[in-house]
Every structure is written in C-alpha cells, then in structure tokens.
Coordinates of C-alpha atoms in Angstrom, one line a residue:
Chain K
X1 CA 62.5 144.5 88.2
X2 CA 59.3 143.8 86.2
X3 CA 57.9 140.4 86.0
X4 CA 58.7 140.3 82.3
X5 CA 62.3 141.2 83.0
X6 CA 62.5 138.5 85.6
X7 CA 61.2 135.9 83.2
X8 CA 63.7 137.0 80.6
X9 CA 66.4 136.7 83.2
X10 CA 65.4 133.1 83.9
X11 CA 65.6 132.2 80.2
X12 CA 68.9 133.8 79.9
X13 CA 70.3 132.0 82.9
X14 CA 72.5 129.4 81.1
X15 CA 74.1 132.0 79.1
X16 CA 74.5 134.2 82.1
X17 CA 76.2 131.4 84.0
X18 CA 78.5 130.8 81.1
X19 CA 79.5 134.4 81.1
X20 CA 80.0 134.4 84.8
X21 CA 82.3 131.4 84.3
X22 CA 84.2 133.5 81.9
X23 CA 84.5 136.4 84.4
X24 CA 85.7 134.4 87.3
X25 CA 88.9 132.4 87.3
X26 CA 87.1 129.2 86.4
X27 CA 89.0 129.2 83.2
X28 CA 92.3 129.8 85.0
X29 CA 91.6 126.7 87.1
X30 CA 90.7 124.7 84.0
X31 CA 93.9 125.8 82.4
X32 CA 95.9 124.6 85.4
X33 CA 94.0 121.3 85.4
X34 CA 94.7 120.9 81.7
X35 CA 98.4 121.6 82.2
X36 CA 98.4 119.0 85.0
X37 CA 96.8 116.4 82.7
X38 CA 99.2 117.3 79.9
X39 CA 102.0 116.8 82.4
X40 CA 100.5 113.4 83.4
X41 CA 100.1 112.0 80.0
X42 CA 102.0 114.3 77.6
X43 CA 105.3 114.4 79.3
X44 CA 105.8 110.6 79.3
X45 CA 105.0 110.7 75.6
X46 CA 107.5 113.4 75.0
X47 CA 110.2 111.5 77.1
X48 CA 109.3 108.3 75.2
X49 CA 109.8 110.1 71.9
X50 CA 113.2 111.4 73.1
X51 CA 114.2 107.9 74.2
X52 CA 113.2 106.5 70.8
X53 CA 115.0 109.2 68.9
X54 CA 118.2 108.4 71.0
X55 CA 118.0 104.7 70.5
X56 CA 117.1 104.9 66.8
X57 CA 118.2 101.6 65.2
X58 CA 118.2 99.7 68.4
X59 CA 115.4 97.3 69.3
X60 CA 112.9 99.3 71.3
X61 CA 110.6 97.8 73.9
X62 CA 106.9 98.1 73.2
X63 CA 105.4 101.5 74.0
X64 CA 103.0 104.1 72.8
X65 CA 103.8 104.7 69.2
X66 CA 101.7 107.8 68.9
X67 CA 104.4 110.1 70.3
X68 CA 106.2 110.1 67.0
X69 CA 103.0 110.8 65.2
X70 CA 102.3 113.7 67.4
X71 CA 105.4 115.4 66.0
X72 CA 107.0 116.0 69.3
X73 CA 110.7 117.1 69.0
X74 CA 113.3 114.5 69.7
X75 CA 114.6 116.0 72.9
X76 CA 112.3 116.5 75.9
X77 CA 112.3 119.7 78.0
X78 CA 113.7 119.9 81.4
X79 CA 110.5 118.6 83.0
X80 CA 110.4 115.2 84.8
X81 CA 107.9 113.5 87.0
X82 CA 104.1 113.6 87.4
X83 CA 101.9 116.1 89.1
X84 CA 102.7 114.6 92.5
X85 CA 106.5 115.1 92.2
X86 CA 107.6 117.3 89.3
X87 CA 110.8 119.1 88.5
X88 CA 109.8 122.1 86.4
X89 CA 113.0 123.5 84.8
X90 CA 114.9 123.1 88.1
X91 CA 112.0 124.0 90.4
X92 CA 111.1 121.0 92.7
X93 CA 107.3 120.8 93.4
X94 CA 107.0 117.6 95.4
X95 CA 104.0 116.5 97.3
X96 CA 104.5 117.1 101.1
X97 CA 102.6 113.8 101.8
X98 CA 105.3 111.3 100.5
X99 CA 108.0 113.5 101.9
X100 CA 106.4 113.4 105.3
X101 CA 106.1 109.6 105.0
X102 CA 109.8 109.4 104.1
X103 CA 110.7 111.6 107.0
X104 CA 108.7 109.3 109.3
X105 CA 110.1 106.0 108.0
X106 CA 113.7 106.8 107.0
X107 CA 114.2 109.6 109.5
X108 CA 114.0 113.4 109.0
X109 CA 116.7 115.1 107.0
X110 CA 117.0 118.8 106.2
X111 CA 117.3 118.0 102.5
X112 CA 113.7 116.7 102.6
X113 CA 112.4 120.0 104.0
X114 CA 114.2 121.9 101.2
X115 CA 112.7 119.5 98.7
X116 CA 109.2 120.0 100.0
X117 CA 109.6 123.7 100.7
X118 CA 108.1 125.2 97.4
X119 CA 105.0 123.0 97.6
X120 CA 104.7 123.6 101.3
X121 CA 104.6 127.3 100.9
X122 CA 101.8 126.9 98.3
X123 CA 99.9 124.7 100.7
X124 CA 100.3 127.0 103.7
X125 CA 99.0 129.9 101.5
X126 CA 96.3 128.1 99.6
X127 CA 95.3 125.1 101.7
X128 CA 93.8 122.2 99.8
X129 CA 94.1 124.0 96.4
X130 CA 95.9 120.9 95.0
X131 CA 92.7 118.9 95.2
X132 CA 90.7 121.3 93.0
X133 CA 93.4 122.7 90.8
X134 CA 96.1 120.0 90.1
X135 CA 95.0 116.5 91.2
X136 CA 94.7 114.3 88.2
X137 CA 91.8 112.6 89.9
X138 CA 89.6 115.8 89.4
X139 CA 88.5 114.8 85.8
X140 CA 87.5 111.4 87.1
X141 CA 85.6 113.0 89.9
X142 CA 83.8 115.2 87.4
X143 CA 82.8 112.1 85.4
X144 CA 81.7 110.4 88.7
X145 CA 79.5 113.4 89.5
X146 CA 78.0 113.4 86.0
X147 CA 77.3 109.7 86.4
X148 CA 75.6 110.3 89.7
X149 CA 73.5 112.9 88.1
X150 CA 72.4 110.6 85.2
X151 CA 71.8 107.6 87.5
X152 CA 69.6 109.7 89.8
X153 CA 67.7 110.9 86.7
X154 CA 67.2 107.3 85.7
X155 CA 65.9 106.5 89.1
X156 CA 68.8 104.4 90.3
X157 CA 69.0 104.8 94.1
X158 CA 72.5 106.1 95.1
X159 CA 73.9 106.3 98.5
X160 CA 75.4 109.5 99.8
X161 CA 77.2 108.4 103.0
X162 CA 78.8 111.3 104.8
X163 CA 81.9 109.9 106.5
X164 CA 83.2 112.2 109.2
X165 CA 86.0 114.4 107.9
X166 CA 88.2 113.1 110.7
X167 CA 88.4 109.8 108.9
X168 CA 90.8 111.4 106.4
X169 CA 93.1 112.2 109.3
X170 CA 92.8 108.6 110.5
X171 CA 93.8 107.4 107.0
X172 CA 96.7 109.9 107.0
X173 CA 97.9 108.7 110.3
X174 CA 97.6 105.1 109.3
X175 CA 99.6 105.7 106.1
X176 CA 102.4 107.4 108.1
X177 CA 102.4 104.7 110.8
X178 CA 102.3 101.9 108.2
X179 CA 105.1 103.4 106.3
X180 CA 107.2 103.5 109.4
X181 CA 106.3 100.0 110.6
X182 CA 106.5 98.2 107.3
X183 CA 109.7 100.0 106.2
X184 CA 108.2 100.9 102.8
X185 CA 106.3 103.7 101.4
X186 CA 102.5 103.2 101.5
X187 CA 101.5 106.5 100.1
X188 CA 102.6 105.7 96.5
X189 CA 100.3 102.7 96.6
X190 CA 97.1 104.3 97.9
X191 CA 97.4 108.0 97.1
X192 CA 95.5 108.7 93.8
X193 CA 97.7 111.5 92.3
X194 CA 100.8 109.3 92.8
X195 CA 99.0 106.1 91.5
X196 CA 97.4 107.9 88.5
X197 CA 100.7 109.5 87.6
X198 CA 102.5 106.2 87.6
X199 CA 99.8 104.3 85.8
X200 CA 99.6 107.0 83.1
X201 CA 103.4 106.8 82.8
X202 CA 103.3 103.0 82.5
X203 CA 100.5 103.0 80.0
X204 CA 102.5 105.4 77.8
X205 CA 105.9 103.7 78.2
X206 CA 105.0 100.1 78.4
X207 CA 101.4 100.0 77.2
X208 CA 99.5 98.5 80.1
X209 CA 97.8 99.3 83.3
X210 CA 98.8 97.8 86.6
X211 CA 97.1 97.0 89.9
X212 CA 97.2 100.7 90.8
X213 CA 94.3 101.3 88.5
X214 CA 92.3 99.0 90.7
X215 CA 92.6 101.5 93.5
X216 CA 91.6 104.4 91.3
X217 CA 88.6 102.3 90.1
X218 CA 87.7 101.6 93.7
X219 CA 87.8 105.3 94.6
X220 CA 85.7 106.1 91.5
X221 CA 83.1 103.5 92.4
X222 CA 83.1 104.8 96.0
X223 CA 82.5 108.3 94.8
X224 CA 79.9 107.3 92.3
X225 CA 77.8 104.8 94.2
X226 CA 78.5 105.3 97.9
X227 CA 79.4 108.9 98.7
X228 CA 79.7 112.0 96.4
X229 CA 83.4 112.9 96.3
X230 CA 83.6 110.8 99.5
X231 CA 87.1 109.7 98.7
X232 CA 88.4 113.2 98.3
X233 CA 86.4 114.5 101.2
X234 CA 87.1 112.0 103.8
X235 CA 89.5 109.2 102.7
X236 CA 92.3 110.8 100.8
X237 CA 95.4 111.1 103.1
X238 CA 96.8 114.0 100.9
X239 CA 93.6 116.0 101.2
X240 CA 93.6 115.5 105.0
X241 CA 97.3 116.7 105.2
X242 CA 96.7 119.8 103.1
X243 CA 93.6 120.7 105.1
X244 CA 95.7 120.4 108.2
X245 CA 98.6 122.5 106.8
X246 CA 96.2 125.0 105.3
X247 CA 94.3 125.7 108.5
X248 CA 95.8 129.2 108.6
X249 CA 95.6 129.8 104.9
X250 CA 94.6 133.5 104.3
X251 CA 92.7 132.7 101.0
X252 CA 89.1 131.9 101.7
X253 CA 85.6 132.3 100.2
X254 CA 83.9 135.3 101.6
X255 CA 80.1 135.8 101.8
X256 CA 78.4 139.1 101.2
X257 CA 75.3 138.4 103.2
X258 CA 73.0 141.2 102.0
X259 CA 73.5 139.9 98.4
X260 CA 72.6 136.3 99.2
X261 CA 69.1 135.1 98.2
X262 CA 69.5 131.8 99.9
X263 CA 69.2 129.8 96.7
X264 CA 71.6 127.0 98.0
X265 CA 73.3 126.7 94.6
X266 CA 76.8 127.2 96.1
X267 CA 76.2 124.5 98.7
X268 CA 75.0 122.1 96.0
X269 CA 77.9 122.5 93.7
X270 CA 80.5 122.1 96.4
X271 CA 82.2 118.7 96.2
X272 CA 83.6 118.8 99.7
X273 CA 80.5 119.5 101.7
X274 CA 81.2 123.1 102.6
X275 CA 78.4 125.5 103.1
X276 CA 79.3 128.9 101.6
X277 CA 75.7 130.1 101.8
X278 CA 75.8 129.9 105.6
X279 CA 79.4 131.2 105.7
X280 CA 80.4 127.8 107.1
X281 CA 83.7 127.1 105.3
X282 CA 86.5 125.3 107.0
X283 CA 90.0 124.1 106.1
X284 CA 88.4 121.4 103.9
X285 CA 87.7 124.0 101.2
X286 CA 89.7 123.3 98.0
X287 CA 89.5 126.9 96.7
X288 CA 88.1 125.6 93.5
X289 CA 85.8 128.6 93.3
X290 CA 82.8 126.7 91.8
X291 CA 80.6 128.3 94.5
X292 CA 81.9 131.7 93.5
X293 CA 81.2 131.0 89.8
X294 CA 77.8 129.6 90.4
X295 CA 76.4 132.3 92.6
X296 CA 73.6 134.1 90.7
X297 CA 74.0 137.3 92.7
X298 CA 77.7 137.5 93.1
X299 CA 77.4 137.2 96.8
X300 CA 80.6 135.1 97.1
X301 CA 84.2 136.1 96.5
X302 CA 87.5 134.6 97.0
X303 CA 89.6 136.9 99.1
X304 CA 92.2 137.3 101.6
X305 CA 91.5 137.1 105.3
X306 CA 94.3 137.7 107.7
X307 CA 92.5 136.0 110.6
X308 CA 92.9 132.7 108.9
X309 CA 89.2 131.8 108.7
X310 CA 86.3 133.9 107.8
Chain J
X1 CA 76.5 103.8 112.1
X2 CA 76.8 100.2 111.2
X3 CA 77.1 101.0 107.6
X4 CA 79.9 103.3 108.4
X5 CA 81.6 100.5 110.3
X6 CA 81.2 98.1 107.4
X7 CA 82.7 100.7 105.0
X8 CA 85.6 101.4 107.3
X9 CA 86.1 97.6 107.7
X10 CA 86.2 97.2 103.9
X11 CA 88.7 100.0 103.6
X12 CA 90.8 98.4 106.3
X13 CA 90.6 95.0 104.5
X14 CA 91.7 96.7 101.2
X15 CA 94.6 98.4 103.0
X16 CA 95.7 95.1 104.6
X17 CA 95.6 93.3 101.3
X18 CA 97.8 95.9 99.8
X19 CA 100.3 95.3 102.6
X20 CA 102.9 92.8 101.5
X21 CA 105.4 90.6 103.1
X22 CA 108.6 92.4 103.4
X23 CA 110.7 89.5 102.1
X24 CA 109.2 89.8 98.7
X25 CA 109.9 93.5 98.4
X26 CA 113.5 93.2 99.4
X27 CA 114.8 90.9 96.7
X28 CA 114.6 93.0 93.6
X29 CA 117.1 94.6 91.2
X30 CA 117.0 98.3 91.8
X31 CA 118.3 101.1 89.6
X32 CA 121.9 102.1 89.9
X33 CA 123.0 104.2 92.9
X34 CA 120.1 102.8 95.0
X35 CA 120.3 102.9 98.7
X36 CA 120.8 99.4 100.2
X37 CA 117.7 97.2 100.3
X38 CA 115.5 98.3 103.2
X39 CA 116.7 101.9 103.2
X40 CA 115.7 102.2 99.5
X41 CA 112.1 101.1 100.1
X42 CA 111.8 103.6 103.0
X43 CA 113.0 106.5 100.9
X44 CA 111.6 105.9 97.4
X45 CA 108.3 107.8 96.8
X46 CA 107.4 106.1 93.6
X47 CA 107.5 109.2 91.4
X48 CA 108.8 107.3 88.3
X49 CA 111.2 110.1 87.3
X50 CA 114.1 107.5 87.1
X51 CA 112.0 105.4 84.7
X52 CA 111.0 108.4 82.6
X53 CA 114.6 109.4 81.8
X54 CA 116.0 105.9 81.3
X55 CA 117.3 105.6 77.7
X56 CA 116.9 101.8 77.3
X57 CA 113.6 101.9 79.2
X58 CA 114.8 99.2 81.6
X59 CA 113.2 100.6 84.7
X60 CA 109.6 99.5 85.3
X61 CA 107.1 99.1 88.1
X62 CA 105.4 95.8 89.0
X63 CA 102.0 95.7 87.5
X64 CA 100.6 93.1 90.0
X65 CA 99.1 94.0 93.3
X66 CA 102.1 94.1 95.6
X67 CA 104.2 96.4 97.7
X68 CA 106.6 96.6 94.8
X69 CA 104.2 98.3 92.5
X70 CA 105.3 101.7 93.9
X71 CA 109.0 101.2 93.5
X72 CA 111.2 100.9 90.4
X73 CA 112.6 97.5 89.5
X74 CA 114.6 96.1 86.6
X75 CA 114.2 93.0 84.6
X76 CA 117.8 92.7 83.4
X77 CA 117.1 89.7 81.2
X78 CA 114.6 91.6 79.2
X79 CA 116.5 94.9 79.1
X80 CA 119.8 95.7 80.8
X81 CA 121.0 98.9 82.3
X82 CA 123.5 100.9 80.1
X83 CA 124.9 102.7 83.1
X84 CA 124.2 106.2 81.8
X85 CA 123.4 107.3 85.4
X86 CA 120.6 109.6 84.4
X87 CA 118.2 108.1 86.8
X88 CA 120.5 108.9 89.7
X89 CA 120.5 112.6 88.8
X90 CA 116.7 113.0 88.9
X91 CA 115.7 111.2 92.1
X92 CA 114.0 113.8 94.4
X93 CA 114.6 112.0 97.7
X94 CA 118.1 110.6 96.9
X95 CA 116.8 107.0 97.1
X96 CA 119.1 106.8 94.1
X97 CA 122.2 108.7 95.1
X98 CA 123.8 110.8 92.3
X99 CA 126.6 109.0 90.5
X100 CA 128.8 110.6 87.8
X101 CA 128.4 109.0 84.4
X102 CA 132.1 108.1 84.4
X103 CA 133.5 104.5 84.4
X104 CA 135.6 104.9 87.6
X105 CA 132.7 106.5 89.6
X106 CA 130.3 103.9 88.4
X107 CA 132.6 101.0 89.3
X108 CA 133.1 102.4 92.7
X109 CA 129.5 103.3 93.6
X110 CA 127.2 101.0 91.7
X111 CA 126.2 97.5 92.9
X112 CA 122.9 96.5 91.4
X113 CA 123.4 92.7 91.9
X114 CA 125.8 89.8 91.9
X115 CA 126.6 87.8 88.7
X116 CA 126.0 84.1 88.9
X117 CA 127.2 81.7 86.2
X118 CA 125.7 78.3 85.7
X119 CA 128.6 76.5 84.1
X120 CA 126.4 73.5 83.1
X121 CA 124.5 75.8 80.7
X122 CA 127.4 78.0 79.6
X123 CA 128.4 77.0 76.1
X124 CA 132.3 77.2 76.4
X125 CA 132.2 75.5 79.9
X126 CA 129.9 72.6 78.9
X127 CA 131.8 72.2 75.6
X128 CA 128.7 72.8 73.4
X129 CA 130.2 75.7 71.5
X130 CA 132.3 78.8 71.4
X131 CA 130.8 82.0 72.9
X132 CA 132.2 85.1 74.5
X133 CA 129.2 87.5 74.2
X134 CA 129.2 88.3 77.9
X135 CA 132.8 89.3 77.7
X136 CA 132.2 91.4 74.7
X137 CA 129.3 93.4 76.1
X138 CA 130.8 93.8 79.6
X139 CA 131.6 97.5 80.4
X140 CA 134.5 96.3 82.6
X141 CA 136.1 93.5 80.5
X142 CA 139.0 91.6 82.2
X143 CA 138.0 93.1 85.5
X144 CA 134.4 92.0 86.1
X145 CA 134.7 89.0 83.7
X146 CA 137.6 87.4 82.1
X147 CA 137.9 84.4 79.7
X148 CA 139.9 81.5 81.1
X149 CA 140.8 78.0 80.2
X150 CA 141.2 76.0 77.0
X151 CA 137.7 76.9 75.7
X152 CA 137.9 80.5 76.9
X153 CA 135.0 80.3 79.3
X154 CA 133.9 83.3 81.3
X155 CA 135.0 83.7 84.9
X156 CA 133.1 86.4 86.9
X157 CA 134.6 88.6 89.6
X158 CA 131.6 89.8 91.6
X159 CA 133.7 92.3 93.5
X160 CA 134.4 94.2 90.3
X161 CA 131.0 93.8 88.8
X162 CA 128.4 96.6 88.9
X163 CA 125.5 94.2 88.0
X164 CA 124.3 96.1 85.0
X165 CA 123.1 92.9 83.4
X166 CA 124.4 93.5 79.9
X167 CA 125.9 90.0 80.0
X168 CA 122.6 88.5 81.2
X169 CA 120.8 90.2 78.4
X170 CA 123.4 89.1 75.8
X171 CA 123.7 85.5 76.9
X172 CA 122.2 83.5 74.1
X173 CA 118.8 82.1 74.6
X174 CA 119.9 78.5 74.2
X175 CA 122.2 79.0 77.2
X176 CA 120.8 81.6 79.6
X177 CA 123.6 80.7 81.9
X178 CA 124.0 84.1 83.6
X179 CA 121.8 85.5 86.2
X180 CA 122.3 88.8 88.1
X181 CA 121.2 87.9 91.7
X182 CA 119.6 90.8 93.6
X183 CA 121.4 92.1 96.6
X184 CA 120.4 90.3 99.8

C-alpha cells in the first residue's frame, strides 16, 4: 500500500475500529450486559410496582417511587432474582459458587446439582464468560479502567500489582471452608454479583444502601488504585471457580500468526492479563472478545477448539 | 513480595471483620417456611427472591456490616407477614420450604417465632382501657389467641401461633405489649 494510503488508514482508524466493533459480537455482549443490568435494577422496580398495585390503598413502606412513573404494568413477569440467581420464566440460572458453598456447609443434595445444572453447562462450555458478559460489576470495572486512564494522563502514579492468579483459588477455598466452619454462607457477603444484586434490590425497594456497598467500593478502589481489574483477575472467588470449571471449555481465542503485526493492542485491552498476541491464553480468559474486536488486522478469532486449549 | 504480603494481610483482615459471632446471626425472625435456625443460614444464598415477591414488603436484609446482611430478616413490628407464602415458592435452595397458601398447611408448617405478651403494658390486662386489636387481626383467632377474663384480655397459645406478627404490628403504640420472640 502506498504511503498516502497508509496515512489515510491511520486517520480513519477510529471509524475503522467502530465498524469493527459493529462486525464482531461486541454489540451482542453489550446487549447481554445491558439485559443483566436491566435485570439488576429494572426487575426490582417492576416487582415493586406490582406490589404497590396490589396493596393500593394500604400504607406502603418507603421505596423507589419512579416505578410508577416509568409506566410499568401492574403485574411483573415470571422473572425473579438478580443476575447471580435468576429464575427466567421457569428456567433456573443459579450461580454455581453459592450452590457449591451450600453443598459444602449444609451437605450435598441432588436437588442442588439440578438447580445449578443449566448454569454449570454454560460454564463448562464457555468458562469465565459470566465475568465479561453478565457480571453487574463489569460497568464499574469499565469506569475504574477509565479512571485509571485519566489519572495516568494527569500524572497520578498508580500501582499495578499483579497478584498471582492462584490467589483467586485461595480466596475460593477460604470462602468454601469459612462457609462450612461458620455455618453460614460467606459468598453472598463477599461475592460482587451477589452483593451488587442485593444492594440494587434494597436501594429500589427500601431506598438505601447497606454495608455490602462498602465491599463493592473496596473492590473498585483496589481495581482503580492498586491493580487493574485485580479483583476480578485474582481475588474474586466466582472468577476462580469458573476458570477452574472452564478449563476444558472448547471456546477460545485463536491467533492467526501470519496476520499478526505484533502491535500489542490485544494484550493491552485485556482486563485479565491474557496475552492473545503470543497465543498465551489460559482458562482465565473471560471470552469478552475485546482483543478480537481491537485487532487491526483481524488476526484473532473466537472459535472452537476440541483440544480444550489452543 | 512484602507489598503483596501487606495486601493479602489487609484482605484477610477485611474478611475477618466480616465474620460475625454466630450467636447474633441465629436470633432473627426469618421468612415463613424457613429451615430451623442454623440450617437456614447454611442453606440461604442471599439471592433476595423472597423479598422481591413479598406483597407487604416485610422481608429485608440488615444494612449494617454483619453476617446477617446476606440473609433475609423480618422486622414484624414495622411490617408483619401476611402469610401469602409466595416467598416459600421462589426460594432456589429450599432454605424456605414450599408451603401451600392455605390456612391448614400454614398452621401446620410455619413457625416464625413465639408470641410474648407483657401484661403490664397490655391495656385490658392493666386496666387502662379496652382493646382487642390483636385478636381482631389474628389469622387464627380463638386458637392462637383468645380473649379471657372480665376485661377480655388476650391469652396467647404459642403452640397454635405461626408467628406472623400481625398482632405485634397492630398492638397500639401506647402499649406495645406484644413481641414475637425469634426461635432459639
């Protein structure tokens, strides 16, 4: 390509990237994330509206008054729960982490396996996809990353501590052991999707945030000032469990080496410290596809690998 | 390496501070159909479905930093349970066992707490006035509570009471003589 054409290409790059985002399933992922957020905040509103419609005339405890203004119908659909444990029109999608903790502390039951089965199948096929596609912490992580970018621009020194990935497994084991020893569930207290779902519900129903927000704030602070996406990468017990369960997941990012120019963009956009450019992708990959979308030469693709790992 | 140690230490300290004393977690009013104290805390995953479907919105989560903040509790004095049993139908882990919304099944399977009457504060009993609100709101009148004596004061029968707290909620504010005691 002529030098002129190359320059033109450089100028066009933002547009080019935007189009590429269109082409890949980035928008699909964003839709799923949006649906997850809608579930987190919108469903409590809808249920609140349904309760208020039912108890019209009775004294109603304080709550979010906007549900009525939003014009939601008076009866909620058959959807209950947050993104961590939702029943979608009869289909149970319940996080395997709390189910595993219940099995450890209250003893295993077959009914628990059936309960977790639909989500388990997804995790076995897609590994940590929950982290990039569904977790309600993802928008906060995006804000945290943006904040990191701005603070770095402003010259604020930021740490980027890389905890060993194993530390997630240590947290996971601690959560399970603590649940068994203390005789209560620890995961709902420290696991962000569970905490965020409950906090959002309480904020909508009762109009206030609880101590759980403190944990989310701590995770946010950790990710922003100490380690980029460090909580997701090496602290979150759920992420560690999904990585473990998804070790044999057939869906992986594949590198077409001849097309790669070594520009490192894919390595830089990855939140979870993977290195698609070098073909070094392990079970920690959340299948978010940001590397695929950002590759200027289309050298990366999400595909099926029967061996398990590429 | 030392920084990592410090961070891990901080994380451990945060985790320890979240860990509560068990005694505090055990004495709480739980939604109807709940497993016995102890088993309930082991089985509830804090998904808030029960609270989401509750018509009187009486199920809440503690907002303070404690082991309870992940499990549903009821403040019956503020808002009592109307025994619709919807929460028991949506629990994914059966920490709340399903109970049919039918008076016989509810009476047989639901024990949320034990009623306690302070006769010194109860208006008919201390002679300060006539009142039968608890009797009037009780879903099991003449079984869980009956009116006895010259002033028609309430007499509770804990063995027939489901602990819904409608009486505690209705008890006039100048008396506040009724309290539903959580299960031991």
